[in-house]
Structures are given as C-alpha cells and as structure tokens.
Short mmCIF file of C-alpha atoms in Angstrom, two decimals:
data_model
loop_
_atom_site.label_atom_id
_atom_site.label_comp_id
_atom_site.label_asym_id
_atom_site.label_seq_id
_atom_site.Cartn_x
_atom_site.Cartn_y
_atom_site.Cartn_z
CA UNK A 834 -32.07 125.43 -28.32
CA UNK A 835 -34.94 125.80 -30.21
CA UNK A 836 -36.86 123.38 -33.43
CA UNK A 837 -34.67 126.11 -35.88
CA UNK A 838 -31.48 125.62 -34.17
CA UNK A 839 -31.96 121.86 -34.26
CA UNK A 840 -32.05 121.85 -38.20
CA UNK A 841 -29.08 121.70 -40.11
CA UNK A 842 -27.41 125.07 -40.37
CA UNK A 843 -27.89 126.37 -43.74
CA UNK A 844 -25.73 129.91 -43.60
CA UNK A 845 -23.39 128.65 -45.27
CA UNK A 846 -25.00 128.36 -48.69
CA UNK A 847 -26.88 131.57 -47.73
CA UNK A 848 -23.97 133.97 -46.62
CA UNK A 849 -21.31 132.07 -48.87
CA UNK A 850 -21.58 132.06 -52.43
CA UNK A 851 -18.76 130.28 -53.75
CA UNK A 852 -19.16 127.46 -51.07
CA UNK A 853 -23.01 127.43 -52.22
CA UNK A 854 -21.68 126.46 -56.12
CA UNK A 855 -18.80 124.35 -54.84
CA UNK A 856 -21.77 122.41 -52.88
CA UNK A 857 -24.25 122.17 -55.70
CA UNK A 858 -21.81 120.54 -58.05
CA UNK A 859 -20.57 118.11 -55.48
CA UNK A 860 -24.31 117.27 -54.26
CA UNK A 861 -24.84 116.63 -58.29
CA UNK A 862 -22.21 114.46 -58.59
CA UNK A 863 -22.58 112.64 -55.46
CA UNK A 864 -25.35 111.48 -56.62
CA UNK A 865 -24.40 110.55 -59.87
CA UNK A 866 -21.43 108.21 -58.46
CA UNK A 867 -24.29 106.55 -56.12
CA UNK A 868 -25.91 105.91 -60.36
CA UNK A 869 -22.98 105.12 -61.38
CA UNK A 870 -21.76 102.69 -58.81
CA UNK A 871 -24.89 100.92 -58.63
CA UNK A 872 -24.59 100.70 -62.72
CA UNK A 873 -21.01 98.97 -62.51
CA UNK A 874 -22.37 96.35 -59.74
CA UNK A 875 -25.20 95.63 -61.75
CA UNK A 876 -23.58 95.61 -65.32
CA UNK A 877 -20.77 93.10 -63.40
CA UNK A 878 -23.45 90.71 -61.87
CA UNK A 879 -25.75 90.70 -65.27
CA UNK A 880 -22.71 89.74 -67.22
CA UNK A 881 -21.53 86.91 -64.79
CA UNK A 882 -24.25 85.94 -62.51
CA UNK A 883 -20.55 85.10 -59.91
CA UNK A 884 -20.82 86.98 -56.68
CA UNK A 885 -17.06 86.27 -56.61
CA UNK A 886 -16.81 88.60 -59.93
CA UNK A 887 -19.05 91.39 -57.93
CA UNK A 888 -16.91 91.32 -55.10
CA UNK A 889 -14.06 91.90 -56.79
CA UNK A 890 -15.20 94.75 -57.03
CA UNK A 891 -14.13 96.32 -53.85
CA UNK A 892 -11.34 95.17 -54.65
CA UNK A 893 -10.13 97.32 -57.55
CA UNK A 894 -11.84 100.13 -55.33
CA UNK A 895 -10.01 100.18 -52.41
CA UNK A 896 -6.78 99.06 -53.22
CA UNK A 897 -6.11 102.12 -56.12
CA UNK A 898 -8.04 104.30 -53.65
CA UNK A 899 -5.37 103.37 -50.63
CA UNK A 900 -2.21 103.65 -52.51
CA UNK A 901 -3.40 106.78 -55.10
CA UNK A 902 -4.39 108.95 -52.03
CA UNK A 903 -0.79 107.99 -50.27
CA UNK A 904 1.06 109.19 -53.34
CA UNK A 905 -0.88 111.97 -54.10
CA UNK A 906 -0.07 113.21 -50.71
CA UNK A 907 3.33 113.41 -51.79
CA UNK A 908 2.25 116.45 -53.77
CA UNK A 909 -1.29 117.90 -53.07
CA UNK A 910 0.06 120.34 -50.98
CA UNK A 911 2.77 121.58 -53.81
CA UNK A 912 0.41 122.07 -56.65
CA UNK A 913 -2.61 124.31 -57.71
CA UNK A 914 -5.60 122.58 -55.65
CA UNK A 915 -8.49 124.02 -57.49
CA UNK A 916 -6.41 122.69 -61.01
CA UNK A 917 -5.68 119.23 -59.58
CA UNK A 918 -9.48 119.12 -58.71
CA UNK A 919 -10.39 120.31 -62.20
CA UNK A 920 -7.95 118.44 -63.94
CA UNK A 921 -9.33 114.81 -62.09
CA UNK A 922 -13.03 115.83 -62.33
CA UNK A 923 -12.34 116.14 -66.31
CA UNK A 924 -10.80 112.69 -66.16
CA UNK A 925 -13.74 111.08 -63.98
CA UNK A 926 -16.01 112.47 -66.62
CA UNK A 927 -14.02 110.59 -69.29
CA UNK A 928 -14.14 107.40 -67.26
CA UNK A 929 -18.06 107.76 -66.84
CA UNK A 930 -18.44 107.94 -70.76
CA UNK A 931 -15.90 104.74 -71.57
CA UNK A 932 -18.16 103.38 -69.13
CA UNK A 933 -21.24 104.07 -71.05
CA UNK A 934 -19.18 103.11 -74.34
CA UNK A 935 -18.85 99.56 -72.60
CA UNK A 936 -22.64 99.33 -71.58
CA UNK A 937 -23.53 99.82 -75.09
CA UNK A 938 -21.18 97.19 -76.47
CA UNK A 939 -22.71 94.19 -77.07
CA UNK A 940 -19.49 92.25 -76.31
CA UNK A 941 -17.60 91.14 -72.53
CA UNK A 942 -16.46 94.22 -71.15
CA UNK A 943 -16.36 92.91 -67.50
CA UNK A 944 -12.33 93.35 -67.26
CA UNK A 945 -12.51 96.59 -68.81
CA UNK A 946 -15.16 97.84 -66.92
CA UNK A 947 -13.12 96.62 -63.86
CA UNK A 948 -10.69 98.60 -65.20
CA UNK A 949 -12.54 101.78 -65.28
CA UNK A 950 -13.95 101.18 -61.83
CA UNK A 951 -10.22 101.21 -60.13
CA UNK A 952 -9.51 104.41 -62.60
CA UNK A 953 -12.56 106.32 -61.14
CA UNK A 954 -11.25 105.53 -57.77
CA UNK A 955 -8.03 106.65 -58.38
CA UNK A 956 -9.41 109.99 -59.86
CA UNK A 957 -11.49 110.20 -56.67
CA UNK A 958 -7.85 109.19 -54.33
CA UNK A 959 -6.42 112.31 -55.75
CA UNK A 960 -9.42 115.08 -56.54
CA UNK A 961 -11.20 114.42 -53.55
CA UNK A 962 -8.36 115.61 -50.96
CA UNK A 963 -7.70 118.47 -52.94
CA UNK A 964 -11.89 119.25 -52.70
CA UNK A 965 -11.63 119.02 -48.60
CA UNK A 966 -8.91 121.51 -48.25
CA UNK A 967 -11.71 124.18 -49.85
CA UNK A 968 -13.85 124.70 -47.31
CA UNK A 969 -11.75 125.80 -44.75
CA UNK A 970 -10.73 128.49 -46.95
CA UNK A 971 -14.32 129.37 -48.45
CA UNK A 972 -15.89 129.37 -44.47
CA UNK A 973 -15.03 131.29 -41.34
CA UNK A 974 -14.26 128.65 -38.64
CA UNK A 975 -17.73 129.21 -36.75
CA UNK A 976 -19.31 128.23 -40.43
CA UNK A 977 -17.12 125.56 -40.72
CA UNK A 978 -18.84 122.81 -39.01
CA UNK A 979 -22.24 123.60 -40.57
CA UNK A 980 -20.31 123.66 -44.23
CA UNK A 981 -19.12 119.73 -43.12
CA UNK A 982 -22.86 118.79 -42.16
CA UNK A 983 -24.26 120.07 -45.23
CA UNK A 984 -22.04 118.28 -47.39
CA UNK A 985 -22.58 115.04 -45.52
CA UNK A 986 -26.37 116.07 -45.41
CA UNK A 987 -25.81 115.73 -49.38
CA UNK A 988 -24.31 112.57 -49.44
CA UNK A 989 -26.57 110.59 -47.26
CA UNK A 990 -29.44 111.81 -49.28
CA UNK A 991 -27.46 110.58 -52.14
CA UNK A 992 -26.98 106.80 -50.42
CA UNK A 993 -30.26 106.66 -49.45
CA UNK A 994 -32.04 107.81 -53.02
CA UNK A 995 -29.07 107.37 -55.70
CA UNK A 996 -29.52 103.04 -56.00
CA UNK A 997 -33.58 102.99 -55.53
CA UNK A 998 -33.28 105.94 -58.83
CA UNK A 999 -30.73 103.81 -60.59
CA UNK A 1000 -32.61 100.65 -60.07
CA UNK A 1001 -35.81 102.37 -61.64
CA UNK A 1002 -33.56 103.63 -64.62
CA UNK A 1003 -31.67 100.29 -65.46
CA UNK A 1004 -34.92 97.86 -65.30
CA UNK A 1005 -36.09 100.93 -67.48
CA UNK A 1006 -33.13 101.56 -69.83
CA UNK A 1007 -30.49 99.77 -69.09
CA UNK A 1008 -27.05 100.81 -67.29
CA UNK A 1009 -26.13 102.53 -69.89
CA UNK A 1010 -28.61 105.52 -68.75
CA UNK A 1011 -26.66 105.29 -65.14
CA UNK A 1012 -23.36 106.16 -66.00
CA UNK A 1013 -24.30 109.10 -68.94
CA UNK A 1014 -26.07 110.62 -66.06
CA UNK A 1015 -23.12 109.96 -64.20
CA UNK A 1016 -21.16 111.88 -66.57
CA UNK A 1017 -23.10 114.40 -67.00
CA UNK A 1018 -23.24 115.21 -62.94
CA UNK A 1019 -19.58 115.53 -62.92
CA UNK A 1020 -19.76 118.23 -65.28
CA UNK A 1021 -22.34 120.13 -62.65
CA UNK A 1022 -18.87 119.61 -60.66
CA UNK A 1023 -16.50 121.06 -62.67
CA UNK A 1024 -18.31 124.44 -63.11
CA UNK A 1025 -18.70 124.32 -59.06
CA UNK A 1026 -14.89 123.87 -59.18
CA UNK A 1027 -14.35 126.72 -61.77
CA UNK A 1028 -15.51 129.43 -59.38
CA UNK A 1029 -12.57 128.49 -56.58
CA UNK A 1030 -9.45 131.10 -56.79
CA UNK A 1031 -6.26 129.88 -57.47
CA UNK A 1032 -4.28 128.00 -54.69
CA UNK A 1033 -0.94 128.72 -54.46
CA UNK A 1034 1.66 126.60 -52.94
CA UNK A 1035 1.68 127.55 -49.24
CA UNK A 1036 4.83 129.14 -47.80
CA UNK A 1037 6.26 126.64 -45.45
CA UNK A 1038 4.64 122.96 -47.63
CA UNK A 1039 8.33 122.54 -47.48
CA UNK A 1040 9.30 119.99 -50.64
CA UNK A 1041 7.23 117.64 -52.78
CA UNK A 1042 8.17 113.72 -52.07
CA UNK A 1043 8.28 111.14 -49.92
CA UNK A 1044 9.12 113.92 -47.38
CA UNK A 1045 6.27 115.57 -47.63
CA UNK A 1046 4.37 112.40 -46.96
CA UNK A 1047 6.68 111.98 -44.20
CA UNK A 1048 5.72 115.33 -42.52
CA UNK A 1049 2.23 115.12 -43.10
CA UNK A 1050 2.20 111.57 -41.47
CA UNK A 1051 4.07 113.30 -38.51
CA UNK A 1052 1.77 116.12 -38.17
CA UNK A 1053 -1.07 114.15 -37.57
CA UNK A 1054 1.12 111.97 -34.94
CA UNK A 1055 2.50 114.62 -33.45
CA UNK A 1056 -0.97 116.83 -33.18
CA UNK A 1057 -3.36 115.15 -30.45
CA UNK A 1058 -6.53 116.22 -31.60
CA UNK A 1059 -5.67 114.92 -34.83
CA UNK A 1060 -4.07 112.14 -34.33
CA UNK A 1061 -7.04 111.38 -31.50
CA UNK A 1062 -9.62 112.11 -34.20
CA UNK A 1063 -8.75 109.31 -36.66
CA UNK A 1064 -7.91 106.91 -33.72
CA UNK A 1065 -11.32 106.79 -32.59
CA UNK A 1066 -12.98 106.51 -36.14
CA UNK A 1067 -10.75 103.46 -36.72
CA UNK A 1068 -11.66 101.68 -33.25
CA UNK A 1069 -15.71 102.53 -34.77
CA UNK A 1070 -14.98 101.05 -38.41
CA UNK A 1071 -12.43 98.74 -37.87
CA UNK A 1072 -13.96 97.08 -34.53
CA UNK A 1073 -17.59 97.83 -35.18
CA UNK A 1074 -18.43 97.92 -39.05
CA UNK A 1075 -21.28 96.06 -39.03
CA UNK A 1076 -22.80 96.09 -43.09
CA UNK A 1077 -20.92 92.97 -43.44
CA UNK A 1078 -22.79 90.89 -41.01
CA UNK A 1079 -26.09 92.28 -41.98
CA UNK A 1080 -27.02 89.14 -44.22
CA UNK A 1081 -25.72 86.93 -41.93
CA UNK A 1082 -28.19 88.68 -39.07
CA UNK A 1083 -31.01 88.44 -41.59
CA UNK A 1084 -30.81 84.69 -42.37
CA UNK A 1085 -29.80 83.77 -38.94
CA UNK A 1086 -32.81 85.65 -37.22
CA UNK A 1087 -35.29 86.68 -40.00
CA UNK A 1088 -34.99 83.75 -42.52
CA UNK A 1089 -33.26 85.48 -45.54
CA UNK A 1090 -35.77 87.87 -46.56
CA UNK A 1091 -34.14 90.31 -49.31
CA UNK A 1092 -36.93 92.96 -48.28
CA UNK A 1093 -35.40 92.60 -44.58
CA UNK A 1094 -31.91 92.78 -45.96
CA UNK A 1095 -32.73 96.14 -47.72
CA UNK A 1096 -34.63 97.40 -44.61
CA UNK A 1097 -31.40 96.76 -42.70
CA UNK A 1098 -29.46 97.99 -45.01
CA UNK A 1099 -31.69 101.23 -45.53
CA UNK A 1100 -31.99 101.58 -41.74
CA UNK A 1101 -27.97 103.15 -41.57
CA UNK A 1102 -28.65 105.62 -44.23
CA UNK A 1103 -32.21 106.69 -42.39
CA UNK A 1104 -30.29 107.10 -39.78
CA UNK A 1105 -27.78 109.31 -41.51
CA UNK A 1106 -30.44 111.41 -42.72
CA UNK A 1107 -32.52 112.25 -40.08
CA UNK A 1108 -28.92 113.06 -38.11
CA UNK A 1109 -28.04 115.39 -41.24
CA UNK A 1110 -31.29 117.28 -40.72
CA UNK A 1111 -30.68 117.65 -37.17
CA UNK A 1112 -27.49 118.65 -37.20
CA UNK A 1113 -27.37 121.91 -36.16
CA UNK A 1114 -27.69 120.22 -32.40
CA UNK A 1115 -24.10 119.57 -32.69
CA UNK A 1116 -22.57 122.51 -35.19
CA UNK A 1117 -24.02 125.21 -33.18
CA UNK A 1118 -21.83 123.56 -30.48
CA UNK A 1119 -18.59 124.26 -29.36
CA UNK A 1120 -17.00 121.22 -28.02
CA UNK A 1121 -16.24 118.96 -31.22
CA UNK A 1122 -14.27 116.60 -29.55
CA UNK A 1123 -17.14 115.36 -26.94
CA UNK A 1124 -19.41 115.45 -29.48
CA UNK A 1125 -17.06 112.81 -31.48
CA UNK A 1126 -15.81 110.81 -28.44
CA UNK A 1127 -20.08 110.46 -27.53
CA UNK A 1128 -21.27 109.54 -30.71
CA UNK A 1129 -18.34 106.93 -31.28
CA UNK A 1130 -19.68 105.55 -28.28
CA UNK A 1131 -23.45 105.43 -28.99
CA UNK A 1132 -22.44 103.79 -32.97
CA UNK A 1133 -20.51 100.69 -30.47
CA UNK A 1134 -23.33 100.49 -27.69
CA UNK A 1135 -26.31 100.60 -30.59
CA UNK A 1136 -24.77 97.89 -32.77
CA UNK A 1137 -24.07 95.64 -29.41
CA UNK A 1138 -27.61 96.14 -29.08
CA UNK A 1139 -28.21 94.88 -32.74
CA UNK A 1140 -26.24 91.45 -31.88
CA UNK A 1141 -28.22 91.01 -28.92
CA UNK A 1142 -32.05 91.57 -30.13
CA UNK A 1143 -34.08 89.46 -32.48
CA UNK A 1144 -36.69 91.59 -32.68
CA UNK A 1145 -37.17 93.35 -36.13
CA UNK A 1146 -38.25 96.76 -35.13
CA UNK A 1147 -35.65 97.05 -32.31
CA UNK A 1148 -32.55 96.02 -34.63
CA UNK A 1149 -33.81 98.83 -36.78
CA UNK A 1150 -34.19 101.07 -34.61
CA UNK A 1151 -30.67 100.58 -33.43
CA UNK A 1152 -29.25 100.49 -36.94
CA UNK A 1153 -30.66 103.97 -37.71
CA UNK A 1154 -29.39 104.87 -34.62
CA UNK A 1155 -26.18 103.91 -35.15
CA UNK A 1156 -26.18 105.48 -38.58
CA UNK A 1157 -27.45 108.73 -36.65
CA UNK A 1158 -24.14 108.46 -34.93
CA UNK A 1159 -21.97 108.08 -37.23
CA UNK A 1160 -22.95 111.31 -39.53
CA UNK A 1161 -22.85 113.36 -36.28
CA UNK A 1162 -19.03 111.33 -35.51
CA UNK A 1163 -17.91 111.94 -39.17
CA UNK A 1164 -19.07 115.58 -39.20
CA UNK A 1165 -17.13 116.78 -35.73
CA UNK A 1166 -14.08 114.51 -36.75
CA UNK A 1167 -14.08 117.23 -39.85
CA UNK A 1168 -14.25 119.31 -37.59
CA UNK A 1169 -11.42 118.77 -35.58
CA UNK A 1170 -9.47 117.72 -38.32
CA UNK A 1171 -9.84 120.61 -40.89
CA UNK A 1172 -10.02 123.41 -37.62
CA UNK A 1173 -6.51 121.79 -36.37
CA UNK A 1174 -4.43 121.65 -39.44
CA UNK A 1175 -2.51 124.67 -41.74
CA UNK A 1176 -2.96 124.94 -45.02
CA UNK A 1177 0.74 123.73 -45.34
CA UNK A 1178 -0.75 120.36 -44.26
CA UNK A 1179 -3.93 120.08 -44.99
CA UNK A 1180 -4.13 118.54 -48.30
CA UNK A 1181 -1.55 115.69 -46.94
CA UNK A 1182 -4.05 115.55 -44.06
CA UNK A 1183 -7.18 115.00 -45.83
CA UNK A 1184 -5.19 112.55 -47.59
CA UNK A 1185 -4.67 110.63 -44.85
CA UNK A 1186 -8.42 111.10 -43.84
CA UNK A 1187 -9.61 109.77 -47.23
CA UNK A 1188 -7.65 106.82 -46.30
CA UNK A 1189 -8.67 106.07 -42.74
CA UNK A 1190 -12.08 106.61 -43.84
CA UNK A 1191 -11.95 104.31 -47.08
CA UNK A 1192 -9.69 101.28 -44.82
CA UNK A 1193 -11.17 101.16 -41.49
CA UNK A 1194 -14.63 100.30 -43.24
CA UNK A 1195 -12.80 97.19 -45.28
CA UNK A 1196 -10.91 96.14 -42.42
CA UNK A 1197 -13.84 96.34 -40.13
CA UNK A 1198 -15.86 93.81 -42.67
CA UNK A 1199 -12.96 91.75 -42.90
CA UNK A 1200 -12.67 91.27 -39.16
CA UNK A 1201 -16.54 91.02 -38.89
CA UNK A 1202 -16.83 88.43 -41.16
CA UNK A 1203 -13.79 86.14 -39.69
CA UNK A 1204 -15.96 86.33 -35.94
CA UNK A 1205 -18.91 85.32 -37.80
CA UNK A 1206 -17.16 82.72 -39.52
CA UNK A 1207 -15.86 81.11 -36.14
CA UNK A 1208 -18.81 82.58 -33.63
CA UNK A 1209 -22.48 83.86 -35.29
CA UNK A 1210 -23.25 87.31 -36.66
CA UNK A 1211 -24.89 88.34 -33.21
CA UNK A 1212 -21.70 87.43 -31.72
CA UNK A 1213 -19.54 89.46 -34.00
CA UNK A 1214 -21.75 92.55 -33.94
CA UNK A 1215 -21.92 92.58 -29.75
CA UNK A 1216 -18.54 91.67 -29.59
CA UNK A 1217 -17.17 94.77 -32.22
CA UNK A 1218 -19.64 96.89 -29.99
CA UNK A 1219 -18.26 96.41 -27.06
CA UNK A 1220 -14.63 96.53 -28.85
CA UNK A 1221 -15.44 100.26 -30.12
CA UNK A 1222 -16.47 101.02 -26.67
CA UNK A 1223 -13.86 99.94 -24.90
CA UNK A 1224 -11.49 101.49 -27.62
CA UNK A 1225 -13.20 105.05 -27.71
CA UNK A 1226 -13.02 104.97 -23.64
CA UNK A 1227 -9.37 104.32 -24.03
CA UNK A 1228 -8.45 107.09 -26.47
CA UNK A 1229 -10.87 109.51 -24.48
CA UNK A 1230 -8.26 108.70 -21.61
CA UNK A 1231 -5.28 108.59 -23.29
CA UNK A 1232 -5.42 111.46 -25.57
CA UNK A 1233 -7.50 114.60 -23.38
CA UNK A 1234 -6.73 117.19 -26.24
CA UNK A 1235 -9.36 115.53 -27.90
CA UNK A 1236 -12.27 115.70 -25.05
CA UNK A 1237 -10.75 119.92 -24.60
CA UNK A 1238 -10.90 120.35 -27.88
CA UNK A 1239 -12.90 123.70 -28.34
CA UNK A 1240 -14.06 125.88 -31.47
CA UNK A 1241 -13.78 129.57 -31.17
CA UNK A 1242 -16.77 131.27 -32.66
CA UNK A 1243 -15.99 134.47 -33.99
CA UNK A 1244 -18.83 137.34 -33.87
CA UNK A 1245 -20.21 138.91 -36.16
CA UNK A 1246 -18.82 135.85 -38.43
CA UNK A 1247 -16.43 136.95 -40.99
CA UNK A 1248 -17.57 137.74 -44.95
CA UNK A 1249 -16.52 135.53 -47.28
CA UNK A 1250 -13.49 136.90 -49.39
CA UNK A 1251 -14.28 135.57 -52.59
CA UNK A 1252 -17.27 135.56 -54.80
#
C-alpha cells in the first residue's frame, strides 16, 4: 500500500453528497461543543474557584447521558430518525443560548448552568444515536469504514484545537463568546440534518418499550461480533483509562508542571490525529475485527509502558501512541458494530454504544484513581495495562467471530441513492 492509500479515505465526501453535508454540520458542531464545554468548565471554576464544584461536572454529564440514551432506546428505532435528530439539535441550540443568557448575567448562575450542562447531555443521549444509524444508510458497506474514520478524523481535530480556540476567545471575550459560537455551530448541524430522507419505522422494530430495550440488549448478546466488539472496548476503558492518573504521573515524576500536564494531556489527542490521517491503513482493510482486537492490545501494552518510564519524551511517545490506538480501535469497533446490525436494531444498538463508550471511560477513572490511591499512579497505569491485555487476549479466545470477522467489499461500489 502506497503514501495515498495510507491517508484517510476521503470518497466518501467525494462520491457521497448527502454524507458530505451530514459531515460538515457535525464537524461544525463538534467543534463548537469542544467551545462550549470548555466555556461551562471555565464559567464553573471562575464563579467558585472549588474543584469539587468543577467536578461535579461530570457528574450531571454522565449520569443524564447513561439513563437518557437507555430510555431513548426504548423508542429510537419506532420513530422518524432524521426528525428525532432535528427535533434534539433544535433543543441543543436552545440550551447553547440560555447558556449564553447565563454568561451575560451578572448574577450566580452556577446551578443553572449545571442545569443546562445535564440538558445538553441529554439532548446529545437521544440525537446522537439517531445520527449513527445514518451512515450506514448514506454509504455502501466498502465506504463505510472510511465514513467512521472521517468522522472521528473530525472530532479529534476538534479535541485537539476546540479548548486552545476557546481559551484564546474567553481571556479575549469572555465565555459568553464560547457558547454563541456554540449555538451557532449547531445550526451548521441542523441544515446537515435537513438533507437526510425520511426514516420510516423499519418492518420487523417490533414494539416501542421496555421490550424493545429488551431485544436490542439481546441482540447485541446474542450477536458475537457485537457483543465481542463492546467487550473489548470496556476491558480498554474500564481497565486501562489512563487521563485520570495523568496529574498524578506528572507530580510524582515531573514535579507538577501544568505545561507537562497539558503535554500529556495533548499527547492522546496527537495521537488521535496523526491515526485519523493515516487511517486508510486500516479502512482499506478487510479484517475489522483483528484490526480492533490489535489495537486494543497496543492502547494496554503502550500505557504499561507509560507506568513504567520516567522519561518525558518516552511517556509521550507512548501516550500518542496509545491515543493512535484507540482512534484506529474506535473506528473498526464502528465498523463491526454498524456492518453487523439491521436497521430494526440499530438505533437501540448505537444506543447501547453511546453508553459503553460514555461509562467505560468514568469507570475506568474511577478504578484508576482508587489503585493510585492505595499503590502510585505508575502502578495503576502498568497494572490497567496489563489488565486490558490480559482482557483483550481473553475475549480474542473466547469470542472467534470477532478475530473472523470480515467486510465484503463490493465492486464497482454502489451510488449513493439519495442526493
């Protein structure tokens, strides 16, 4: 393979117009929520000067993002997709603007603002599901992994750029300039969203309810690849997340430096980048599942190598590699994911993905911190590296669906039905 088919694939936003808008507005607001999320930390912390207060702040993110995405599988898969999508994006909008309401108050609007946070994330719990299930329809299945890269592609540029830009803007102009921008990037979205067709309710969803969270819960038991998939991102997040320790590794081994704290906290979302730009070495691929079960593996062995080196450049190194591995891991768990399921299911399944994806992370601090409280951070990283590792071998054995799993590429690729 060749420099060209290293680079991220870019036929899809070439051959595919719809999927082109749909990824233009969600690139836009992407990074407007990295603006606005940066704004809310800030606006929280300026107002109280209590990390407590800040951290909180997860809080009212995860927990409405957990249980929203849960109920709303109850129903994605029963309802008009593209209007659901609409319908949220409209609200988030409305959320970004009470948010810039507060900023300009004068007044304490930390509870409300708190308030608005776990909104927006609630929006997200149900819209963003609904926004998955698109590309599957919008690409032919040999597109499909390059569609997944290119959105991820998107939002590491958006991680890595968004909170340097909104830094500049609020010692500028305040937060109040964050989330208005914010706002006005979610529109960007909308019109993206306004080009889908109409999703009707697929024959065979069965009935809205607890049943249909039921099923979709049993589809992804019942479907190995599946079910392998999200088993081996949770033994990565959950027993490996490492962004947790990383100011406990910098004032253990580098003194406390914030400019080392941002370098190590920069070094994941380098990492992702480069990865994104590179990722037609894995889309052009065929075997999803190795490509998954590998990279899980090099995220554990490169952040064991992070709790066992005190040398600056080296942790770094491994950091970005690490972060390398885990765009490649989340782009072929897509993959798997999107290629395996019906659109009966797939809503309920990307519902389930939002989740593992928004837990495992929050778990995986919470366990990381509790072996640094008792151990060191070194300790805790090495040991939740050699935890993923021995976790990804064992799902590798136990689950061999996942390590077949194979894409069939179509030729020539198929034209996309709707403009």
């Amino acid at each position: 393979m060749g420099l060209l088919g290293a680079l991220v694939d870019i036929r899809p936003l070439r051959g595919h117009p719809t999927f082109r808008r749909l990824w233009l507005g969600t690139t836009a607001s992407g990074f407007g929520s990295q603006l606005g999320g940066f704004a809310a930390t800030f606006y929280v912390w300026d107002r109280t000067h209590d990390p407590l207060m800040v951290g909180l702040l997860g809080l009212f993110t995860a927990v409405p993002l957990i249980a929203v995405a849960l109920l709303g599988s109850a129903f994605v898969d029963h309802v008009d997709r593209r209007r659901l999508a609409m319908t949220t994006t409209c609200g988030l909008i409305v959320t970004s603007l009470l948010m810039t309401g507060i900023a300009l108050w004068p007044g304490d609007g930390v509870w409300a603002m708190f308030g608005l946070v776990a909104a927006a994330s609630s929006l997200s719990a149900l819209g963003g599901p609904a926004r998955r299930s698109f590309i599957p329809q919008l690409l032919p299945p040999e597109r499909l992994a390059a569609g997944l890269a290119l959105n991820h592609l998107s939002f590491q540029v958006a991680v890595l750029l968004g909170p340097a830009i909104a830094g500049v803007l609020t010692a500028r102009w305040g937060t109040t300039v964050c989330f208005a921008v914010d706002a006005v990037t979610f529109v960007a979205a909308l019109i993206g969203l306004a080009g889908l067709p109409e999703s009707n309710t697929p024959t065979g969803a069965g009935r809205a309810g607890a049943a249909a969270v039921r099923e979709g819960i049993g589809f992804a038991v019942r479907t190995p690849a599946v079910r392998g998939a999200f088993l081996v991102d949770l033994a990565a997040t959950v027993l490996a997340m490492p962004v947790a320790l990383f100011p406990v590794i910098n004032q253990e081994r580098f003194g406390g430096s914030p400019q080392i704290l941002g370098l190590l906290t920069s070094a994941l979302a380098v990492g992702g980048v480069l990865a994104s730009a590179l990722s037609g070495l894995i889309t052009r691929r065929n075997r999803p599942g190795l490509v998954l079960l590998a990279c899980a593996a090099a995220w554990g062995a490169a952040l064991a190598g992070v709790g066992l080196s005190s040398q600056l450049p080296v942790v770094l190194a491994l950091i970005a590699l690490a972060g390398a591995a885990d765009t490649w891991s989340v782009v072929s768990r897509g993959t798997i994911v999107q290629s395996s399921t019906p659109d009966t299911h797939r809503g309920r399944v990307a519902s389930l993905e939002h989740i593992v994806g928004a837990a495992g992370p929050h778990l995986g601090g919470l366990r990381a911190g509790l072996v640094a409280t008792g151990a060191s951070g070194g300790t805790a990283l090495l040991v939740g590296g050699l935890t993923c590792l021995a976790g990804v071998g064992l799902v590798s054995a136990l689950v061999p669906q996942l390590r077949r799993f194979t894409i069939t590429r179509q030729a020539p690729a198929r034209a996309e039905a709707h403009v």
